[in-house]
Coordinates of C-alpha atoms in Angstrom, one line a residue:
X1 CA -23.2 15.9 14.3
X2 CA -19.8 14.2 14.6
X3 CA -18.2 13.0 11.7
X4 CA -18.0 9.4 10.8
X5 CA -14.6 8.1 11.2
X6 CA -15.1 4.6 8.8
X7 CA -11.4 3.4 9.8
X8 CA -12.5 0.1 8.8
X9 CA -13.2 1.4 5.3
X10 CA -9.4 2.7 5.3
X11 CA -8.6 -0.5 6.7
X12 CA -10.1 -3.0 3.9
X13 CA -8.3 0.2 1.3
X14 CA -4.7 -0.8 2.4
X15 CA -4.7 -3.8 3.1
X16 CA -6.6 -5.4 -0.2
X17 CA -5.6 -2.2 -2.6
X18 CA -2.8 0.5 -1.1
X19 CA 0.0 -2.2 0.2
X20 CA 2.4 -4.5 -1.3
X21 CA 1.4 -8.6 -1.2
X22 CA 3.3 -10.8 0.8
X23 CA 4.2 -12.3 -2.3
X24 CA 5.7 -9.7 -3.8
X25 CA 7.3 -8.3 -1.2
X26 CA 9.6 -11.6 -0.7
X27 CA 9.9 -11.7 -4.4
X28 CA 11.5 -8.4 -3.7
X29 CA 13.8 -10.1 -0.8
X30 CA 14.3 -13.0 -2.7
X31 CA 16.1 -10.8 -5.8
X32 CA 18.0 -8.8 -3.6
X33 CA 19.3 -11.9 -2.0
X34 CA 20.0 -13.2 -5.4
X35 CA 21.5 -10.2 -6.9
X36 CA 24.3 -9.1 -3.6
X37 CA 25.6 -13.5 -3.7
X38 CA 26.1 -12.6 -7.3
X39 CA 27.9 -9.6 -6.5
X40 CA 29.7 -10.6 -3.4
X41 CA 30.9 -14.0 -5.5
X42 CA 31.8 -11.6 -8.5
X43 CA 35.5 -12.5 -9.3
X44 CA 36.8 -8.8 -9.6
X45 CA 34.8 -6.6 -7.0
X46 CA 33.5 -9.5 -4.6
X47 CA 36.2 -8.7 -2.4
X48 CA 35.1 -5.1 -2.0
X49 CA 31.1 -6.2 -1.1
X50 CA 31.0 -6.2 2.2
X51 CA 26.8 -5.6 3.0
X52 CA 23.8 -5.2 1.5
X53 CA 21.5 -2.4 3.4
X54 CA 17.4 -1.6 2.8
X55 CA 16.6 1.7 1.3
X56 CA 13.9 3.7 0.1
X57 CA 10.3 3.1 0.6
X58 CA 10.9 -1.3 1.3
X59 CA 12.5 -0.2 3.9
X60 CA 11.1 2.6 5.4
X61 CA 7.8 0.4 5.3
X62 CA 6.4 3.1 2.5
X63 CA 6.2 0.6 -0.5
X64 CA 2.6 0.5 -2.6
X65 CA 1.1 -2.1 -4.7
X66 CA 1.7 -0.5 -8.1
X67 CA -1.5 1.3 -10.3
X68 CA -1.4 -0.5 -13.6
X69 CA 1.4 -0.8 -15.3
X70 CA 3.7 1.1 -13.0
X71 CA 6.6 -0.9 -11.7
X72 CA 7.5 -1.9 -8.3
X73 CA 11.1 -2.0 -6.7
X74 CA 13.7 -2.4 -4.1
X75 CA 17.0 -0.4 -3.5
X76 CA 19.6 -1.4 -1.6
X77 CA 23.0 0.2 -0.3
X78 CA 25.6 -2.2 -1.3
X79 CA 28.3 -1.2 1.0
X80 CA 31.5 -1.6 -0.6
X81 CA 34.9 -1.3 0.9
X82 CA 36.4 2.0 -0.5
X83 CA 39.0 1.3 -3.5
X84 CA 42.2 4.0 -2.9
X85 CA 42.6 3.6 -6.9
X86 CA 38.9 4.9 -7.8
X87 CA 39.5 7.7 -5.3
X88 CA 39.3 10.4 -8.2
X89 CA 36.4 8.9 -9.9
X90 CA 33.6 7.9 -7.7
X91 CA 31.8 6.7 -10.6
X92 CA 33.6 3.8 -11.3
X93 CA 31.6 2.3 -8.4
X94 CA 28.5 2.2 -10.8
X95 CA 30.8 0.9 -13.4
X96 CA 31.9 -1.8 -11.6
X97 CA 29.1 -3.0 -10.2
X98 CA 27.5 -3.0 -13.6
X99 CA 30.4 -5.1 -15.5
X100 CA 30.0 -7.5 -12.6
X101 CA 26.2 -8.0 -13.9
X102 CA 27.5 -8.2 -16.9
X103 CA 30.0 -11.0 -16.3
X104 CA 27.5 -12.9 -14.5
X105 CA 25.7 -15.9 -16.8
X106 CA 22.1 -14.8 -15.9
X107 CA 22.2 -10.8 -15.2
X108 CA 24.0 -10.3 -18.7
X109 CA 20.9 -11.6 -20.2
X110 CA 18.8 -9.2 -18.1
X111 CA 18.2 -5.6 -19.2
X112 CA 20.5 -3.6 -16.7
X113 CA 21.8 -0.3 -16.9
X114 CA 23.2 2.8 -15.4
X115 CA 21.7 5.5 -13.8
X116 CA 23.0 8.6 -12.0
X117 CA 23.5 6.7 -8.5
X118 CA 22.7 3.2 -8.8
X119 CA 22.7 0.5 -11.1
X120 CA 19.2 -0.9 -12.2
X121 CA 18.7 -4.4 -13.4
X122 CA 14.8 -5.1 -14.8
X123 CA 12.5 -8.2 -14.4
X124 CA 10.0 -9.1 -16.6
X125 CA 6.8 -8.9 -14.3
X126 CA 7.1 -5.0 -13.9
X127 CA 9.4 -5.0 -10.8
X128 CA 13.3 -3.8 -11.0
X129 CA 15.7 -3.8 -8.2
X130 CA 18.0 -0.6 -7.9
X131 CA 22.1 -1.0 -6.6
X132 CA 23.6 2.1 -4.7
X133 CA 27.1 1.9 -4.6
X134 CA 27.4 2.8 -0.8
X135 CA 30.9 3.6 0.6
X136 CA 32.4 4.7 4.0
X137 CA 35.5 6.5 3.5
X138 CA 38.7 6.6 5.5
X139 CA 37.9 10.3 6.6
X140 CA 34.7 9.3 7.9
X141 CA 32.2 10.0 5.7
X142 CA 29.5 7.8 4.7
X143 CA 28.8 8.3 0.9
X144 CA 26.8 7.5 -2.7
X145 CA 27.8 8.3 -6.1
X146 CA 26.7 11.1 -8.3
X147 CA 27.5 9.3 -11.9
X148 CA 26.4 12.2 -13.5
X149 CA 29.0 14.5 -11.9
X150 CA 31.2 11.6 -11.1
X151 CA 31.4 13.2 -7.0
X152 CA 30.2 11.9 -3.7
X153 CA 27.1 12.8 -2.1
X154 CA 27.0 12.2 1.6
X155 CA 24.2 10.3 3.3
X156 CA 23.3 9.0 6.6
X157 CA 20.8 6.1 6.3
X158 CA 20.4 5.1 9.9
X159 CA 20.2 8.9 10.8
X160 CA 16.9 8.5 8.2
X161 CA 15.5 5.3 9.9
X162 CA 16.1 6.9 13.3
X163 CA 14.5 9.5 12.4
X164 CA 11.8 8.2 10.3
X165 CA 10.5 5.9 13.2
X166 CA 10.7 8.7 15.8
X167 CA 7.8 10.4 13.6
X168 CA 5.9 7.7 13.1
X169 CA 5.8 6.3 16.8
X170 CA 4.8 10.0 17.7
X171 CA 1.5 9.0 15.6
X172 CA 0.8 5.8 16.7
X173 CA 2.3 4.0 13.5
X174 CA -0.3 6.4 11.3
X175 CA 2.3 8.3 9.4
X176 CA 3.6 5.3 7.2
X177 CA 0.0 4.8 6.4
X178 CA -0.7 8.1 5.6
X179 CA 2.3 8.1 3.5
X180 CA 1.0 5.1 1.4
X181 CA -2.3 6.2 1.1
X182 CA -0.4 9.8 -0.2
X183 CA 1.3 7.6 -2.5
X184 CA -1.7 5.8 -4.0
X185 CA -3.3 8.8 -4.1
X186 CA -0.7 10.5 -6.7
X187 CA -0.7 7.4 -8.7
X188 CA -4.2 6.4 -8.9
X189 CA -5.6 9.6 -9.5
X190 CA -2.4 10.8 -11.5
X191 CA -1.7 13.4 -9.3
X192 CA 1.0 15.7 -8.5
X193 CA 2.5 13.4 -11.0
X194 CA 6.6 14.3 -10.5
X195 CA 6.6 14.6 -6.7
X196 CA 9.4 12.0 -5.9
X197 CA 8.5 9.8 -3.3
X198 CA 11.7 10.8 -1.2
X199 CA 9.9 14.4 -1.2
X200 CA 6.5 13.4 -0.1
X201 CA 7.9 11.3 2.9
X202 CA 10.1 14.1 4.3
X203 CA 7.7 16.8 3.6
X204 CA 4.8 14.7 5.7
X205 CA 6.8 13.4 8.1
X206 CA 8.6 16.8 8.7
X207 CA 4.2 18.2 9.5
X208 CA 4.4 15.8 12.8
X209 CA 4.9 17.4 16.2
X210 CA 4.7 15.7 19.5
X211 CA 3.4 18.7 20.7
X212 CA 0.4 18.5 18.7
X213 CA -0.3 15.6 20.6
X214 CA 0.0 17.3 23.9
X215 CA -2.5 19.8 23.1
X216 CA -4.8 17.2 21.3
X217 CA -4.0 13.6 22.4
X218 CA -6.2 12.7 19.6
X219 CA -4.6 14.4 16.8
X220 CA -3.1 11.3 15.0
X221 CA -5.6 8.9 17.0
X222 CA -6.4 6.9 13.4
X223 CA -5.6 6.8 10.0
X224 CA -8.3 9.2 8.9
X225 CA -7.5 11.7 11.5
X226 CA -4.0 11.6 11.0
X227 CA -3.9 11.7 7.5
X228 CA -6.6 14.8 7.6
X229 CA -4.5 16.8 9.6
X230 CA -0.7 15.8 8.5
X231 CA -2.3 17.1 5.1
X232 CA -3.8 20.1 6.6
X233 CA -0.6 21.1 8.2
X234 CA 1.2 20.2 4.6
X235 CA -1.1 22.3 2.7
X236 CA -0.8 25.2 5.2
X237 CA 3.1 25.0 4.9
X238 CA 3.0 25.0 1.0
X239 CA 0.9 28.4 0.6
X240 CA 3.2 30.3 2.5
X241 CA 5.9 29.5 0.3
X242 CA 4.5 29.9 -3.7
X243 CA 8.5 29.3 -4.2
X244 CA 9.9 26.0 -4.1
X245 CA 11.2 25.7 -0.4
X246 CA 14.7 23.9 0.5
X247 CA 13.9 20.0 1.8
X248 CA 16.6 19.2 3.7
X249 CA 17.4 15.5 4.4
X250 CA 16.1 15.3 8.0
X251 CA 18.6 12.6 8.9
X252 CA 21.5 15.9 9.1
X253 CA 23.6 14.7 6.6
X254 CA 23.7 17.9 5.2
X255 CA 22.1 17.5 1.9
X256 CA 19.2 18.7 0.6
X257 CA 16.6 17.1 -1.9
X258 CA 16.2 20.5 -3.9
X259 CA 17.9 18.8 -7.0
X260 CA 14.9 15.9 -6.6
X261 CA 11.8 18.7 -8.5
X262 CA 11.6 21.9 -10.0
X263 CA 9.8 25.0 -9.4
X264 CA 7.2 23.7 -11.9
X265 CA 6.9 20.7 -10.4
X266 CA 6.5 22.1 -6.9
X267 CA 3.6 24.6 -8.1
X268 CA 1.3 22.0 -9.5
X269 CA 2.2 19.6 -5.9
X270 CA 1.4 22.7 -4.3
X271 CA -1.9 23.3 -6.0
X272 CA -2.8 19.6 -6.3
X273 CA -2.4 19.6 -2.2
X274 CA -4.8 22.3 -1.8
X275 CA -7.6 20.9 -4.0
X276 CA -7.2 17.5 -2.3
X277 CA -7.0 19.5 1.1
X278 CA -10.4 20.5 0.8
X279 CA -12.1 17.0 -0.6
X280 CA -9.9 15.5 2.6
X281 CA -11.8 17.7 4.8
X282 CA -15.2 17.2 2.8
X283 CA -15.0 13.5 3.0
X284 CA -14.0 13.1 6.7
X285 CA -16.4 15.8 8.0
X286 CA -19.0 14.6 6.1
X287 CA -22.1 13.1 8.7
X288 CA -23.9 10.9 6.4
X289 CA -22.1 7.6 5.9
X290 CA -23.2 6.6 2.6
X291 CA -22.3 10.0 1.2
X292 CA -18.7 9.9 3.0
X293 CA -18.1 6.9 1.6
X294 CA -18.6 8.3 -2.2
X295 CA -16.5 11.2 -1.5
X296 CA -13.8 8.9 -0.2
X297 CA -13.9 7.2 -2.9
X298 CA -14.1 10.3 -5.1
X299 CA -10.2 10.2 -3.8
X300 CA -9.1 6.6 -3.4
X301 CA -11.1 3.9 -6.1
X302 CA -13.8 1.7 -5.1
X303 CA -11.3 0.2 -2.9
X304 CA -11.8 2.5 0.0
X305 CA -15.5 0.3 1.0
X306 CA -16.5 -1.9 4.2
X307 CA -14.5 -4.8 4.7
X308 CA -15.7 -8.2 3.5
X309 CA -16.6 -10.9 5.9
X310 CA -13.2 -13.2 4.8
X311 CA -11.3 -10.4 3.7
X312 CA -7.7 -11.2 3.8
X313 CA -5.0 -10.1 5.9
X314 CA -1.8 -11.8 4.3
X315 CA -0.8 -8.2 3.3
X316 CA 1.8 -5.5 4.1
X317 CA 1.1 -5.1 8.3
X318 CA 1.7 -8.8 9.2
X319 CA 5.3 -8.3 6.9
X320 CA 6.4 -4.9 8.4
X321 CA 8.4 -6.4 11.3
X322 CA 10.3 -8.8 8.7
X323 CA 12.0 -5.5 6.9
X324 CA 14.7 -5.8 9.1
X325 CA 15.9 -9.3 7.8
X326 CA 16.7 -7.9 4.1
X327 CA 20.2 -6.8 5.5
X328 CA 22.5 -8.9 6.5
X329 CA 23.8 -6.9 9.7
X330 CA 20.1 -4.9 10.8
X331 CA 21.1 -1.9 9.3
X332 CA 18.2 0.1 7.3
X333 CA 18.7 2.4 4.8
X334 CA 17.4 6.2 3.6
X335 CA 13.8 6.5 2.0
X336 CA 13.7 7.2 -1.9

């Protein structure tokens, strides 16, 4: 008997539970808008803001509605001109960036502070928006700083957004789902609690192949299917390696995001994978509808259910396509 598919079910889970309100996510443009005039007018370093550029999971289109009291936030590359005088300590990017909060009459008042490659400045409603000091240097290299080092890291954030879209257009737009879904997953259930969310994208997205699809044309055919067999192929590539495997960025800057977990951390993700493998498989090949259903929701809330009559659709899908307006010149950033 063939399994029941119930994409509806998954349908009514992401857009009423898993994604980010339309409200919120302008609130989130809004303050990034807000906060790069502030900088660019800023009196001292205004004249080295020259862009403001999506990153992380607003703009790879991965960005949840958070579980409780978790927070929700936006980065952004601010692109800076590079400063010959700060040339032997990349730092003073961050440092800069954060006096010019501080000079400013309503960010001073604002809890802000420094981390090792942005600056963060927190709002009260449980949302904060991070700044990464972005730079291109003269020698060619596009760049972040590592406060905690005080060095440059290097980073290609359209080679992540190319690449990030090739994988998902290879499933049919599933992938991003299934990356939300992952997402809600760790949080709701507090699961592989650790896993950054920089780490979960690349390791999914890095389990697509087009020539999956040549063999099965129906291997990422919906949101359940793909998000069965994307963890499938996840799980089988964690038990062949019990050690902690090197996660290269996939956009070929040349970095990895080993320094992102430790072994410890990637053990229990590792484990926590398999056990969910298995209810994955339980739930989706399930026959009996009702009972699918509870095992679905054994892994996802009483959100994952049949979609109500008036359910609303003012969430994350019918926003996706505005992403691109956050920056001021189209360019999209690197997924964190």
């Amino acid at each position: 008997m063939a399994p029941v598919q119930l994409t509806t079910c998954f349908n009514t889970l992401l857009t009423d539970t898993v994604n980010l309100s339309r409200f919120k996510l302008d609130m989130l443009d809004n303050r990034v808008d807000s906060v790069y005039r502030a900088l660019k007018a800023d009196e001292e370093i205004g004249h080295l803001v020259l862009d403001k550029i999506p990153q992380g999971s607003r703009a790879q289109r991965t960005i949840i509605n958070p579980v409780g009291d978790k927070e929700f936030d936006a980065d952004f590359l601010l692109l800076m001109e590079e400063n010959p005088d700060w040339h032997g300590s990349p730092k003073t990017y961050i440092d800069k960036v954060y006096a010019a909060l501080d000079r400013h009459s309503l960010y001073r008042e604002m809890p802000h502070s420094r981390k090792c490659r942005c600056v963060r400045l927190e709002y009260k409603n449980l949302m904060h928006v991070d700044i990464v000091p972005y730079v291109q240097l003269s020698d060619g290299r596009e760049v972040i700083v590592n406060r905690d080092d005080n060095c440059w890291e290097a980073t290609d954030p359209e080679g992540f957004t190319a690449w990030m879209r090739n994988q998902d257009d290879i499933t049919g737009g599933n992938l991003r789902r299934v990356i939300r879904l992952l997402k809600y997953l760790r949080d709701h259930k507090n699961s592989f609690t650790g896993t950054r969310s920089i780490i979960l994208t690349t390791l999914l997205g890095n389990q697509v192949s087009d020539t999956k699809t040549l063999i099965d044309p129906g291997n990422y055919a919906n949101v359940p299917t793909t998000l069965l067999h994307l963890v499938q192929d996840l799980n089988t590539y964690l038990q062949v390696n019990p050690n902690k495997p090197s996660i290269a960025d996939p956009s070929g800057s040349g970095v990895t995001f080993d320094h992102r977990w430790t072994q410890d951390t990637y053990a229990y993700f590792r484990e926590r994978i398999r056990v969910h493998t298995e209810e994955i498989e339980a739930a989706y090949h399930h026959a009996d509808k009702e009972t699918s259903i509870e095992l679905w929701q054994g892994l996802f809330g009483t959100g994952f259910k049949e979609p109500d009559a008036q359910q609303s659709s003012a969430k994350f899908p019918a926003a996706a396509a505005s992403v691109a307006a956050v920056t001021t010149t189209g360019r999209s950033g690197r997924a964190g």
